Short mmCIF file of C-alpha atoms in Angstrom, two decimals:
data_model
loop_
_atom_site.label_atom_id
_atom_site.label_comp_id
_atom_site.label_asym_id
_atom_site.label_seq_id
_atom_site.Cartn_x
_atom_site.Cartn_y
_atom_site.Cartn_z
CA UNK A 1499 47.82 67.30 136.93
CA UNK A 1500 48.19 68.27 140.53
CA UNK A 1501 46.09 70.61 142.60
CA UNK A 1502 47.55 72.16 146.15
CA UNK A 1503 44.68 72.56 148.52
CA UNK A 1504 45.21 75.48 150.76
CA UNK A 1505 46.22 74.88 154.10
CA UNK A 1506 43.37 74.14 156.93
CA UNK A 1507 45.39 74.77 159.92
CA UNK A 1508 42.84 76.07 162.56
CA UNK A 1509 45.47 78.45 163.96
CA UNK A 1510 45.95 80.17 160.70
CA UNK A 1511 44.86 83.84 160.84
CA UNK A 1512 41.63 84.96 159.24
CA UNK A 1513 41.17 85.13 155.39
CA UNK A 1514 41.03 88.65 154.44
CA UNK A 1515 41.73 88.44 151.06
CA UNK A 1516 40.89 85.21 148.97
CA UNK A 1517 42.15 84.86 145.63
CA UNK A 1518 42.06 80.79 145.72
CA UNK A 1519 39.13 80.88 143.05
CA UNK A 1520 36.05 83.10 142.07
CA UNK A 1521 33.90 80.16 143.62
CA UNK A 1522 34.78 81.72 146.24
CA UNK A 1523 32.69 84.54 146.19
CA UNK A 1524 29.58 85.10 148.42
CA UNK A 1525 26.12 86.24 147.46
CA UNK A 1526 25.86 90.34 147.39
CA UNK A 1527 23.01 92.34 149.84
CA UNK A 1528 21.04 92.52 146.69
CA UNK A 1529 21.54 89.09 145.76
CA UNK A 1530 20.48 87.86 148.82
CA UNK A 1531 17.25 90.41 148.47
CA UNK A 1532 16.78 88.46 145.06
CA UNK A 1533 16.83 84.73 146.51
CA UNK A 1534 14.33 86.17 149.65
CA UNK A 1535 12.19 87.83 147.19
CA UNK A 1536 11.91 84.34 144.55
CA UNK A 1537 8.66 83.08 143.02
CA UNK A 1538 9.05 79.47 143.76
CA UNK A 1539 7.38 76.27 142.64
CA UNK A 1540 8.05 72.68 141.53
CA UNK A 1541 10.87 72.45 139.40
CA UNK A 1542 10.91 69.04 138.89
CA UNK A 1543 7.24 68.86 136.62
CA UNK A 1544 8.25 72.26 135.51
CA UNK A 1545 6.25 74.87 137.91
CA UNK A 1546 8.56 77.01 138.94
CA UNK A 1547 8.25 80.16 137.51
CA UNK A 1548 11.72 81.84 138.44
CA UNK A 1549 13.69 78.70 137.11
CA UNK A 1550 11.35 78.79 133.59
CA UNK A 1551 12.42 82.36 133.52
CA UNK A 1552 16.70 81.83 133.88
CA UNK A 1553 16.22 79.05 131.32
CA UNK A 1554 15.06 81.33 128.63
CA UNK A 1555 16.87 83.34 129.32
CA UNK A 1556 20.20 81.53 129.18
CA UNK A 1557 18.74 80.03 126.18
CA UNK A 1558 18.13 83.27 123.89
CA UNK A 1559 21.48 84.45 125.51
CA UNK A 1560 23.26 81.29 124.03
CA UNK A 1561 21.30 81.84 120.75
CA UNK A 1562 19.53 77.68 121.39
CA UNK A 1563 16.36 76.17 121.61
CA UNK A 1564 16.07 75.24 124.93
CA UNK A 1565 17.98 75.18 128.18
CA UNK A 1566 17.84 73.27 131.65
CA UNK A 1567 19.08 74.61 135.37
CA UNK A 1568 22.07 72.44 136.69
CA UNK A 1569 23.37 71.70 140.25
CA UNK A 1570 26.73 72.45 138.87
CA UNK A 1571 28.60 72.33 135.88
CA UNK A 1572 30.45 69.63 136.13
CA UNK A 1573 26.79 68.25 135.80
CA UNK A 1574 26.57 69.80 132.68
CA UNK A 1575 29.52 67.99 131.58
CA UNK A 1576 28.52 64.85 132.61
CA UNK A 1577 25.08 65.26 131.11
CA UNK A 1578 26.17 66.48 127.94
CA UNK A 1579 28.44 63.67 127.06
CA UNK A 1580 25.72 61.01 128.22
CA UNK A 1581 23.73 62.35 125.97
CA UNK A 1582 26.20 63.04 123.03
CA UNK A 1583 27.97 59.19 123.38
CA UNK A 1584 27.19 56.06 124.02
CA UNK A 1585 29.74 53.16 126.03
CA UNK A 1586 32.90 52.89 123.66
CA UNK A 1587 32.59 56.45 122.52
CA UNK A 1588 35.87 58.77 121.64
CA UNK A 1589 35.36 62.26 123.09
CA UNK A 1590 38.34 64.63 122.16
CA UNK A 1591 39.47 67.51 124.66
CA UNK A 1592 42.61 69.42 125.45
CA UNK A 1593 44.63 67.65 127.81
CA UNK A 1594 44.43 69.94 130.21
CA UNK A 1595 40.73 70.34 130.08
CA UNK A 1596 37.88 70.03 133.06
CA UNK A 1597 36.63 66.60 131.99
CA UNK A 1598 40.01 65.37 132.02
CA UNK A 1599 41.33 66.92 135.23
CA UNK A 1600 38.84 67.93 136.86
CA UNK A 1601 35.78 65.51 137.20
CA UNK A 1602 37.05 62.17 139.10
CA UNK A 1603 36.20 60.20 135.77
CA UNK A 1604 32.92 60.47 135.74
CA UNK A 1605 32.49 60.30 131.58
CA UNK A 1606 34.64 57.00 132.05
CA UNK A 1607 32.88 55.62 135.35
CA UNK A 1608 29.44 56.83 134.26
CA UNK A 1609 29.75 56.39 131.10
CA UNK A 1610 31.99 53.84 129.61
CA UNK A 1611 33.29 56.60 127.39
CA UNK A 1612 37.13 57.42 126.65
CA UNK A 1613 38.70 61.05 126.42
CA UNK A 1614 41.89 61.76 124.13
CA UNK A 1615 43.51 64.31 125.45
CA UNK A 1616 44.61 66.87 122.64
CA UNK A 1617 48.08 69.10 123.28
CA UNK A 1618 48.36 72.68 122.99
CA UNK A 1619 49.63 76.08 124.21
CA UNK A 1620 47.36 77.81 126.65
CA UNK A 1621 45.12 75.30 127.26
CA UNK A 1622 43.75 75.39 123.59
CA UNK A 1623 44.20 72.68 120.46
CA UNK A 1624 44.90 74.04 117.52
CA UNK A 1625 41.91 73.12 114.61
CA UNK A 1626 44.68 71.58 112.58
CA UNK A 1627 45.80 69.04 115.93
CA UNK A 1628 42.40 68.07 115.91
CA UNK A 1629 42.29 67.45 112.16
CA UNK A 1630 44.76 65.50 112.94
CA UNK A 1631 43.58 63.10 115.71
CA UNK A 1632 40.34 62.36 113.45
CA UNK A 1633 40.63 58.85 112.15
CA UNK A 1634 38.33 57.15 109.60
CA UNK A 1635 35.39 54.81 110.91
CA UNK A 1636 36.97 51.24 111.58
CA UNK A 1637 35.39 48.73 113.88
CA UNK A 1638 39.22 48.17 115.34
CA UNK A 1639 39.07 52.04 116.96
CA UNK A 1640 36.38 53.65 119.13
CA UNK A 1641 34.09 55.87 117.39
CA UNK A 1642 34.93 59.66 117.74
CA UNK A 1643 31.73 61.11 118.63
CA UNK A 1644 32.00 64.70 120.74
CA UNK A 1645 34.92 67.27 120.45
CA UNK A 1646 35.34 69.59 123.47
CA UNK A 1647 36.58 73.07 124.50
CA UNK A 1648 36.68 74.81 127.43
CA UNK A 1649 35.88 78.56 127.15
CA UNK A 1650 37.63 79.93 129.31
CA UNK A 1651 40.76 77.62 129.72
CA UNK A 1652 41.23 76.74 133.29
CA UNK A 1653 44.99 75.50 133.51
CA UNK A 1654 45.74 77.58 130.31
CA UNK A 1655 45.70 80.37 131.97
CA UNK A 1656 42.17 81.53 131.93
CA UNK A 1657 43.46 81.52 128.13
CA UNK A 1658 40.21 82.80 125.57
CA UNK A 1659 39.50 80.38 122.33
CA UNK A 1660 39.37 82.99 119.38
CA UNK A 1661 36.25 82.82 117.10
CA UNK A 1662 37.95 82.10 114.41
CA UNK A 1663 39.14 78.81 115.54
CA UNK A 1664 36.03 77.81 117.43
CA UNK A 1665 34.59 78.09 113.94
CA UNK A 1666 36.94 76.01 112.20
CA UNK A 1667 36.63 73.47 115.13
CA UNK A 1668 32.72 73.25 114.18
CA UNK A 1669 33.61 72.89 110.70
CA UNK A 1670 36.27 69.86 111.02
CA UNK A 1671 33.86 68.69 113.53
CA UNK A 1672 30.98 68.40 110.70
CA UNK A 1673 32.55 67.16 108.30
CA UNK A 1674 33.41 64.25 110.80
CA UNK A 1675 30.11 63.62 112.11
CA UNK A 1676 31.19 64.75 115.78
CA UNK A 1677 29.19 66.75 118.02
CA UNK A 1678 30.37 70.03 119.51
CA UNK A 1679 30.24 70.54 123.08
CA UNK A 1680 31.61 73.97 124.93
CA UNK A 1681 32.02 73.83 128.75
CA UNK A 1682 31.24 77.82 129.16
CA UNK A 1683 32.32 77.48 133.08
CA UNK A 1684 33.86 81.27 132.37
CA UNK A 1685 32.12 81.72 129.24
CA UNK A 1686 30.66 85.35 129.69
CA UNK A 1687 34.63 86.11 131.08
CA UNK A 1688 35.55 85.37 127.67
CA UNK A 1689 32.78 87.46 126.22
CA UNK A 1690 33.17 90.74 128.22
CA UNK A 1691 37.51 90.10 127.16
CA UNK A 1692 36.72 90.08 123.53
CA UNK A 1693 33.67 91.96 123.38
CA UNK A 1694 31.75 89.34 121.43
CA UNK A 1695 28.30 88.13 122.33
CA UNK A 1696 27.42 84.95 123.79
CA UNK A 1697 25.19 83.73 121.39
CA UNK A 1698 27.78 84.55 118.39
CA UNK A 1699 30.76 82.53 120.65
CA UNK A 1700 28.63 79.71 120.88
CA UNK A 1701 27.42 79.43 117.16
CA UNK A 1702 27.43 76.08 115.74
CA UNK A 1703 28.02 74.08 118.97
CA UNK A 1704 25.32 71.33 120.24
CA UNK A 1705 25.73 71.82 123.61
CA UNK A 1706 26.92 74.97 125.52
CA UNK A 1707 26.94 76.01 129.47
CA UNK A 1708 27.31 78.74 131.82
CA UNK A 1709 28.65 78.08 134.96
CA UNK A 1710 26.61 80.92 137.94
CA UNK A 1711 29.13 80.17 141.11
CA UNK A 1712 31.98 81.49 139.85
CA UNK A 1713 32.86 85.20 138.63
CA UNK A 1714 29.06 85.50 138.29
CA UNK A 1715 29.04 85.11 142.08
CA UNK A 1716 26.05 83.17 142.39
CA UNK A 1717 25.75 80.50 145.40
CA UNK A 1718 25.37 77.70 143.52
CA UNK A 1719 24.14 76.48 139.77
CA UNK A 1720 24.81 76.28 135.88
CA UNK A 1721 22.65 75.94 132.84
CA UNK A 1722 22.96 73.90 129.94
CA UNK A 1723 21.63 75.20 126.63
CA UNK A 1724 20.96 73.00 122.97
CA UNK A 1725 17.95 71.93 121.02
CA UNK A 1726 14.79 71.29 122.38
CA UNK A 1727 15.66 67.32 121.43
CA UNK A 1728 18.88 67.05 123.10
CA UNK A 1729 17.77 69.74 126.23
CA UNK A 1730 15.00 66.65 126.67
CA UNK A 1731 17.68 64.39 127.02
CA UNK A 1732 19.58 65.87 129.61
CA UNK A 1733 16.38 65.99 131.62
CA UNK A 1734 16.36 62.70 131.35
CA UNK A 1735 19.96 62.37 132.81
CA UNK A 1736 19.36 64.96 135.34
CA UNK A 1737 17.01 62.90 136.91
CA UNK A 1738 18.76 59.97 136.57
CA UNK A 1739 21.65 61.77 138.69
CA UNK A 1740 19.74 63.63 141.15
CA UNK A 1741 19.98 66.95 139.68
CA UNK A 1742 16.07 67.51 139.81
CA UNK A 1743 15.12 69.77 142.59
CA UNK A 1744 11.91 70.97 143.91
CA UNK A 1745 11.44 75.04 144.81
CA UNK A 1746 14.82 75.82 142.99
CA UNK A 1747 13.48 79.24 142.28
CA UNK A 1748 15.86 79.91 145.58
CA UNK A 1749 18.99 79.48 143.43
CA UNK A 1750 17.57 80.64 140.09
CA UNK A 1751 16.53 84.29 141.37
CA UNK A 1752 20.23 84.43 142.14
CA UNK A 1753 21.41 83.56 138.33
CA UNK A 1754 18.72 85.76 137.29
CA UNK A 1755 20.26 88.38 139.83
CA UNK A 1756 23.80 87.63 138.40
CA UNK A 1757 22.73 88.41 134.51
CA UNK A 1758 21.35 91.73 135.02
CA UNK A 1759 24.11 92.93 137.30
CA UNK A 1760 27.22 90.68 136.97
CA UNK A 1761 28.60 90.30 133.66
CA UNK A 1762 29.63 93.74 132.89
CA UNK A 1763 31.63 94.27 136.10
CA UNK A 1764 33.50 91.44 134.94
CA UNK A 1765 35.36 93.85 133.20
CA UNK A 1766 36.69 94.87 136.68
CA UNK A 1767 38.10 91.92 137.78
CA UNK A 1768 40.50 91.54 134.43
CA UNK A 1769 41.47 95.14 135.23
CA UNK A 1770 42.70 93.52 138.84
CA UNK A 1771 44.38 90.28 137.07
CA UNK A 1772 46.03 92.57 135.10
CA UNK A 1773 46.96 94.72 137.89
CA UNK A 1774 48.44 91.83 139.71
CA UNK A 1775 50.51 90.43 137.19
CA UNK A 1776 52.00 93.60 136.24
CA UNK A 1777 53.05 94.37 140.20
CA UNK A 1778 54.32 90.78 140.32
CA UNK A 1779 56.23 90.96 137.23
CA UNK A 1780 58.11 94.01 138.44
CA UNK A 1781 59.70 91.50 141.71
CA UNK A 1782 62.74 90.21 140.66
CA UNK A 1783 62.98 86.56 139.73
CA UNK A 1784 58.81 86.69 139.64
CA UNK A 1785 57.57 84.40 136.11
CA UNK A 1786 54.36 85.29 135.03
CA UNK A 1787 52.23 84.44 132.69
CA UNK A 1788 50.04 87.57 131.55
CA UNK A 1789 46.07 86.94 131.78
CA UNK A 1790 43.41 87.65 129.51
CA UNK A 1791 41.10 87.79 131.70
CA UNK A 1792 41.09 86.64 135.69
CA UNK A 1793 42.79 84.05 136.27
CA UNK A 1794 47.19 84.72 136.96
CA UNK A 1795 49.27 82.25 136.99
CA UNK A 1796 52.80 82.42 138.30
CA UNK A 1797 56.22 80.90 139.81
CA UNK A 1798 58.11 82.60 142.31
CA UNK A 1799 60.71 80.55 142.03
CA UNK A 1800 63.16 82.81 141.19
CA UNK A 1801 62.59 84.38 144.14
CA UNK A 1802 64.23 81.89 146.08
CA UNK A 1803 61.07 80.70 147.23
CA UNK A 1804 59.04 78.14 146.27
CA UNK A 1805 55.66 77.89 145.39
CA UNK A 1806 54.57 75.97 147.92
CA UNK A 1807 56.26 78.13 150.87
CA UNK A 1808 55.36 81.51 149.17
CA UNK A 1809 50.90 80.09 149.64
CA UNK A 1810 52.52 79.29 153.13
CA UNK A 1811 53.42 82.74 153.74
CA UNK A 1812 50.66 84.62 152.53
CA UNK A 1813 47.95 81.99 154.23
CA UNK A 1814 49.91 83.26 157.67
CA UNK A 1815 49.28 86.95 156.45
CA UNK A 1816 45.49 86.03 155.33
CA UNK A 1817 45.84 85.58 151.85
CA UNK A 1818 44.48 82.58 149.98
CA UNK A 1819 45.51 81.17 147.22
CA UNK A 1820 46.73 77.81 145.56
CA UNK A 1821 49.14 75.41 143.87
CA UNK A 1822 47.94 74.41 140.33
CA UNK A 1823 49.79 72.60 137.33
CA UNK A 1824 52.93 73.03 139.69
CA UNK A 1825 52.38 77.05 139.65
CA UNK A 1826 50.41 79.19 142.01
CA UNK A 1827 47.15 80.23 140.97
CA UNK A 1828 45.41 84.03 141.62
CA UNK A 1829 41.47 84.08 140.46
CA UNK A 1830 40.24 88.30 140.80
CA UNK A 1831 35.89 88.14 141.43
CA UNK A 1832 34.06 90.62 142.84
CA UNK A 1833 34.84 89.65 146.36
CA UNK A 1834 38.26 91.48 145.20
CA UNK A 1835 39.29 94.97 145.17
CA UNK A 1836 41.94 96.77 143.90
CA UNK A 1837 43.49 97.69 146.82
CA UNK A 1838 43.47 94.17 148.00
CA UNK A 1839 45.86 93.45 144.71
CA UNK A 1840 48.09 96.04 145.67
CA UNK A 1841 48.04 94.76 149.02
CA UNK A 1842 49.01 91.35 147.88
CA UNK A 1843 51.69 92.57 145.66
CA UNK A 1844 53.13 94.00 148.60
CA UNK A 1845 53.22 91.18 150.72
CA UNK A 1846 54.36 88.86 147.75
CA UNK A 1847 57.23 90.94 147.08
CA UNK A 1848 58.30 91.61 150.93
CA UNK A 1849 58.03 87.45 151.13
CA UNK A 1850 60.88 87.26 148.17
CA UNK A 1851 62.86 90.16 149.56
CA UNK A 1852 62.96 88.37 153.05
CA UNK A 1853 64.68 85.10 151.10
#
């Protein structure tokens, strides 16, 4: 799995539109009016009121017990599989998947734990693939203890798990005696897509997240949600790694911020994937794969360009974006508007023409 950074060259001309990722975005006026106005207080021994407040919230949103702010969600990850496994454990994931690609091994370097990477289309295992990886209890094989998803998928495409097979997941997963753990990084993307709540996408898994920097456009943050039992654990690992802050009532009011006005407009930013993909499937020689929500994948190849040249050419006319899985990578957020997609379709297809 390879990942393109964009280029750094300090001569390049300013970014003016930046579709490398929707952690890209930057805190709104009113957001920043949110994180100036916060109640504040220690999070650490509990005391801070606006933190207290995002945690039940995320927590009756996800339909759990209990939840617990995060530095990021990769720390959610991590935290959720400490707790889950123990050394030796099995966790199973798409191959593709964040904890495979995506977090420098920490389950494996923090945790003695190994991940077996399921296939799929899309980013997704099918339930009956991960029937089929299940193998009975046996002192000769490691024992299978968490089964993952990522919701939405990343390198699938920004690809949404139907409900139907997150359900059957949970059930193969009980009658196995594994956990369930959703990485939600673009959860609420998935939601707003398919029009079904939170809490009912997240039924029947242990351990589910939001991530807040991304199309949620918060500076920084994530929160985990479970029972109160396992939401005590990851305390417990949150400290361990340095994730316990003091007056984090800065970031929280922006979360907070995020839920009431965020999640809907979502809806606007699959309006611009879609918008994108259907301009660049209209350039000769363009392949692209059509989103479901806002992330657009696609090779120019065709084109007679590559990949790598065509992020070349639009980082010297300001645009941003990336090499991912060996295709270039568009994420819409709210820091994108719709005439900044046309704009880009304009300059993608006057980069083919000129080949």
């Amino acid at each position: 799995m390879t990942y393109t950074p964009p280029s750094r060259d300090p001569n390049a001309p300013p970014i003016r539109i930046n579709l490398l990722s929707d952690t890209q975005t930057r805190p709104t006026p009113a957001m920043r009016e949110a994180i100036a106005r916060a109640e504040v207080g220690d999070e650490q021994i509990g005391d801070d009121p606006t933190v207290n407040v995002l945690c039940e919230r995320v927590a009756d949103l996800l339909g759990k017990q209990a939840a617990v702010f995060l530095p990021s969600g990769t720390m959610c990850n991590v935290a959720a599989t400490l707790v889950h496994c123990r050394p030796g454990d099995e966790i199973l994931a798409h191959e593709t998947a964040h904890i495979i690609a995506r977090e420098g091994g920490a389950h494996a370097a923090l945790g003695g734990f190994q991940i077996t990477p399921l296939k799929g289309a899309d980013g997704k295992f099918t339930p009956d693939t991960f029937r089929a990886a299940l193998h009975p209890r046996s002192r000769y094989q490691p024992p299978q203890t968490v089964v993952s998803v990522e919701q939405t998928a990343n390198i699938g495409g920004g690809t949404i798990w139907n409900k139907a097979d997150l359900d059957e997941v949970v059930k193969i997963a009980r009658s196995g005696g594994l956990a369930t753990h959703m990485d939600g990084a673009r959860l609420m993307n998935a939601c707003v897509a398919s029009g079904i709540a939170a809490r009912d996408m997240t039924a029947g898994w242990d351990s589910a997240w939001i991530d807040f920097s991304k199309a949620l456009g918060a500076p920084v943050g994530a929160v985990i949600a479970g029972t109160r039992d396992f939401i005590d654990e990851v305390w417990r690992w949150k400290q361990r790694l340095g994730g316990s802050m003091r007056q984090a009532g800065i970031c929280a009011a922006a979360c907070v911020f995020a839920l009431d006005h965020h999640v809907d407009r979502l809806a606007d930013d699959h309006a611009n994937a879609r918008a994108l993909a259907r301009g660049l499937s209209q350039i000769a020689g363009m392949e692209v794969q059509q989103p479901e929500t806002n992330l657009i994948f696609f090779r120019p190849d065709g084109t007679g360009v590559s990949g790598e040249k065509m992020v070349a050419a639009l980082r010297q006319r300001g645009v941003l974006l990336a090499i991912m899985d060996g295709r270039i990578r568009a994420c819409t957020h709210l820091d994108v508007s719709a005439d900044m997609i046309e704009e880009t379709v304009g300059l993608v297809r006057d980069i083919a023409r000129g080949a």
